[in-house]
Amino acid sequence: AQECEVKRNRSPSREQRMEQLPSSSKCVLTEAGTDMLATAPLASSFAIQKRVIKALILREMITRYGRNNLGFLWLFVEPMLFTLLILGIWTAMRGDSSQVPLVEFTLTGYSSLLMWRNATSRCTKAIESNLALMYHRHVKAIDIFAARIIIEVLGASVSFLVLGGLFYLIGWMELPRDYFTLTTGWFLLA
């Protein structure tokens, strides 16, 4: 018992430990009453998480589409082709007999459906396929999910904007009356 006391007395005091820390560090008092040294402020933690998610996005893009640039375009082209195919089928079946504007309905409905479907299906086996990355200190499960969801939301958003612009230019659709509602609704779906 006396050896423990000797060792405890030899440990540096709180003031000595604070002097050894860099100026960006701070001491945090936990609820249990013991002090814990946090070596990175909140802004640094967010910067680290941002870099981790960016690296995971790049890794996912390379893994999924390869290193050639045309493979990356498939992220945007696939939802566009699906939306155009569904629009073609509905137009051939219904024509102009429907009260619902088919172009607007197909563009908004199927683009959001693809965004949801692709994001959820990509996240189902995200941890299993990236299990080796979980051994890194800064990589968390939420980062892997966030990276995959960001990729799918960006792909569906670009597809939506390109097709919307194309349909407006060829006269198949009018511009939205309220951009705020459109943007809010789209990102609430994401």
Short mmCIF file of C-alpha atoms in Angstrom, two decimals:
data_model
loop_
_atom_site.label_atom_id
_atom_site.label_comp_id
_atom_site.label_asym_id
_atom_site.label_seq_id
_atom_site.Cartn_x
_atom_site.Cartn_y
_atom_site.Cartn_z
CA ALA A 1 0.00 0.00 0.00
CA GLN A 2 2.91 2.34 0.74
CA GLU A 3 4.37 1.78 -2.76
CA CYS A 4 1.12 2.94 -4.29
CA GLU A 5 1.20 6.09 -2.22
CA VAL A 6 4.79 6.76 -3.24
CA LYS A 7 3.93 6.31 -6.91
CA ARG A 8 0.85 8.47 -6.54
CA ASN A 9 2.91 11.25 -4.98
CA ARG A 10 5.44 11.08 -7.81
CA SER A 11 2.82 11.58 -10.53
CA PRO A 12 2.68 15.10 -11.91
CA SER A 13 0.13 17.45 -10.47
CA ARG A 14 -2.72 18.85 -12.50
CA GLU A 15 -0.90 22.16 -12.90
CA GLN A 16 2.24 20.40 -14.16
CA ARG A 17 0.21 18.41 -16.68
CA MET A 18 -1.54 21.58 -17.90
CA GLU A 19 1.85 23.28 -18.43
CA GLN A 20 3.01 20.39 -20.63
CA LEU A 21 -0.01 20.62 -22.93
CA PRO A 22 0.00 22.67 -26.13
CA SER A 23 -1.91 25.95 -26.04
CA SER A 24 -4.79 24.49 -28.10
CA SER A 25 -5.51 21.88 -25.42
CA LYS A 26 -7.82 22.35 -22.49
CA CYS A 27 -8.76 20.54 -19.35
CA VAL A 28 -12.29 19.22 -19.04
CA LEU A 29 -13.86 18.35 -15.71
CA THR A 30 -16.12 15.35 -16.07
CA GLU A 31 -19.29 14.74 -14.06
CA ALA A 32 -17.55 12.06 -12.01
CA GLY A 33 -15.17 14.68 -10.67
CA THR A 34 -12.00 13.39 -12.34
CA ASP A 35 -10.19 15.55 -14.80
CA MET A 36 -9.67 14.36 -18.33
CA LEU A 37 -7.38 16.05 -20.80
CA ALA A 38 -8.92 16.79 -24.17
CA THR A 39 -6.17 17.40 -26.68
CA ALA A 40 -8.37 18.60 -29.54
CA PRO A 41 -11.02 21.28 -29.42
CA LEU A 42 -14.40 20.79 -31.04
CA ALA A 43 -13.43 22.58 -34.27
CA SER A 44 -10.47 20.24 -34.74
CA SER A 45 -12.73 17.23 -34.22
CA PHE A 46 -15.12 18.43 -36.89
CA ALA A 47 -12.21 19.06 -39.25
CA ILE A 48 -10.98 15.51 -38.68
CA GLN A 49 -14.44 14.07 -39.28
CA LYS A 50 -14.80 16.13 -42.46
CA ARG A 51 -11.48 14.76 -43.77
CA VAL A 52 -12.49 11.21 -42.84
CA ILE A 53 -15.83 11.49 -44.68
CA LYS A 54 -14.11 13.04 -47.71
CA ALA A 55 -11.60 10.19 -47.80
CA LEU A 56 -14.38 7.63 -47.45
CA ILE A 57 -16.29 9.26 -50.32
CA LEU A 58 -13.21 9.12 -52.55
CA ARG A 59 -12.55 5.52 -51.54
CA GLU A 60 -16.14 4.54 -52.25
CA MET A 61 -16.11 6.27 -55.64
CA ILE A 62 -12.90 4.53 -56.68
CA THR A 63 -14.13 1.17 -55.38
CA ARG A 64 -17.51 1.45 -57.06
CA TYR A 65 -16.65 3.14 -60.38
CA GLY A 66 -12.93 2.64 -60.86
CA ARG A 67 -10.31 5.23 -61.62
CA ASN A 68 -11.50 6.23 -65.07
CA ASN A 69 -13.68 9.34 -65.35
CA LEU A 70 -16.47 7.72 -67.36
CA GLY A 71 -17.21 5.32 -64.53
CA PHE A 72 -17.89 8.29 -62.25
CA LEU A 73 -20.53 9.58 -64.68
CA TRP A 74 -22.56 6.42 -64.09
CA LEU A 75 -23.52 7.90 -60.69
CA PHE A 76 -25.55 10.58 -62.50
CA VAL A 77 -26.46 8.75 -65.71
CA GLU A 78 -28.11 5.75 -64.06
CA PRO A 79 -30.91 7.76 -62.35
CA MET A 80 -31.36 9.81 -65.54
CA LEU A 81 -31.79 6.73 -67.70
CA PHE A 82 -34.20 5.15 -65.24
CA THR A 83 -36.31 8.32 -65.07
CA LEU A 84 -36.33 8.65 -68.87
CA LEU A 85 -37.30 4.99 -69.27
CA ILE A 86 -40.22 5.31 -66.84
CA LEU A 87 -41.31 8.55 -68.52
CA GLY A 88 -41.24 6.82 -71.90
CA ILE A 89 -43.30 3.88 -70.63
CA TRP A 90 -45.89 6.12 -68.97
CA THR A 91 -46.14 8.35 -72.03
CA ALA A 92 -46.66 5.32 -74.30
CA MET A 93 -49.31 3.87 -71.99
CA ARG A 94 -51.24 7.01 -71.05
CA GLY A 95 -50.26 9.67 -73.56
CA ASP A 96 -51.86 13.03 -72.84
CA SER A 97 -55.05 11.55 -71.34
CA SER A 98 -53.88 11.93 -67.73
CA GLN A 99 -54.69 14.99 -65.59
CA VAL A 100 -51.34 14.64 -63.85
CA PRO A 101 -48.41 16.25 -65.69
CA LEU A 102 -46.30 13.17 -66.42
CA VAL A 103 -42.95 14.91 -66.87
CA GLU A 104 -43.07 16.73 -63.53
CA PHE A 105 -44.52 13.71 -61.73
CA THR A 106 -41.90 11.33 -63.12
CA LEU A 107 -39.02 13.71 -62.53
CA THR A 108 -39.86 14.48 -58.92
CA GLY A 109 -41.25 11.08 -57.99
CA TYR A 110 -38.70 8.74 -59.49
CA SER A 111 -35.67 10.89 -58.73
CA SER A 112 -36.59 10.95 -55.04
CA LEU A 113 -37.47 7.25 -55.11
CA LEU A 114 -34.07 6.39 -56.56
CA MET A 115 -32.31 8.58 -54.02
CA TRP A 116 -34.01 6.80 -51.13
CA ARG A 117 -33.71 3.32 -52.59
CA ASN A 118 -30.04 3.64 -53.53
CA ALA A 119 -29.03 5.28 -50.25
CA THR A 120 -30.69 2.63 -48.11
CA SER A 121 -29.49 -0.28 -50.21
CA ARG A 122 -25.91 1.01 -50.18
CA CYS A 123 -25.98 1.36 -46.39
CA THR A 124 -27.20 -2.18 -45.69
CA LYS A 125 -23.78 -3.78 -46.09
CA ALA A 126 -21.65 -0.69 -45.52
CA ILE A 127 -20.04 -1.86 -42.29
CA GLU A 128 -19.42 -5.37 -43.57
CA SER A 129 -17.58 -4.17 -46.66
CA ASN A 130 -15.59 -1.53 -44.73
CA LEU A 131 -14.87 -3.54 -41.61
CA ALA A 132 -11.10 -3.19 -41.98
CA LEU A 133 -11.45 0.60 -41.79
CA MET A 134 -13.12 0.39 -38.39
CA TYR A 135 -9.73 -0.34 -36.82
CA HIS A 136 -8.62 3.22 -37.56
CA ARG A 137 -9.08 5.54 -34.64
CA HIS A 138 -10.93 8.32 -36.48
CA VAL A 139 -13.25 6.17 -38.63
CA LYS A 140 -16.67 5.62 -37.09
CA ALA A 141 -19.68 3.72 -38.43
CA ILE A 142 -21.64 6.94 -38.87
CA ASP A 143 -18.89 8.27 -41.15
CA ILE A 144 -19.22 5.27 -43.46
CA PHE A 145 -22.99 5.71 -43.62
CA ALA A 146 -22.67 9.46 -44.17
CA ALA A 147 -20.22 8.98 -47.04
CA ARG A 148 -22.50 6.56 -48.86
CA ILE A 149 -25.59 8.69 -48.32
CA ILE A 150 -23.80 11.83 -49.54
CA ILE A 151 -22.76 10.05 -52.73
CA GLU A 152 -26.32 8.90 -53.46
CA VAL A 153 -27.91 12.26 -52.62
CA LEU A 154 -25.43 14.11 -54.84
CA GLY A 155 -25.97 11.66 -57.70
CA ALA A 156 -29.76 11.92 -57.54
CA SER A 157 -29.60 15.72 -57.13
CA VAL A 158 -27.39 16.21 -60.18
CA SER A 159 -29.63 13.88 -62.17
CA PHE A 160 -32.71 15.82 -61.05
CA LEU A 161 -31.18 19.19 -61.97
CA VAL A 162 -29.87 18.07 -65.36
CA LEU A 163 -33.14 16.41 -66.37
CA GLY A 164 -35.16 19.35 -65.04
CA GLY A 165 -33.06 21.77 -67.07
CA LEU A 166 -33.29 19.59 -70.16
CA PHE A 167 -37.07 19.23 -69.87
CA TYR A 168 -37.42 23.00 -69.42
CA LEU A 169 -35.21 23.74 -72.44
CA ILE A 170 -37.18 21.47 -74.76
CA GLY A 171 -40.49 22.84 -73.44
CA TRP A 172 -41.83 19.75 -71.67
CA MET A 173 -42.00 21.38 -68.26
CA GLU A 174 -42.26 24.80 -66.61
CA LEU A 175 -39.87 26.10 -63.99
CA PRO A 176 -40.97 25.64 -60.39
CA ARG A 177 -42.91 28.55 -58.90
CA ASP A 178 -41.30 28.29 -55.45
CA TYR A 179 -37.64 27.29 -55.37
CA PHE A 180 -37.49 27.38 -51.58
CA THR A 181 -40.24 24.75 -51.25
CA LEU A 182 -38.61 22.62 -53.92
CA THR A 183 -35.19 22.75 -52.29
CA THR A 184 -36.57 22.20 -48.79
CA GLY A 185 -38.66 19.25 -49.89
CA TRP A 186 -35.77 17.68 -51.78
CA PHE A 187 -33.32 17.89 -48.90
CA LEU A 188 -35.91 16.75 -46.37
CA LEU A 189 -36.17 13.59 -48.45
CA ALA A 190 -32.42 13.18 -48.24
#
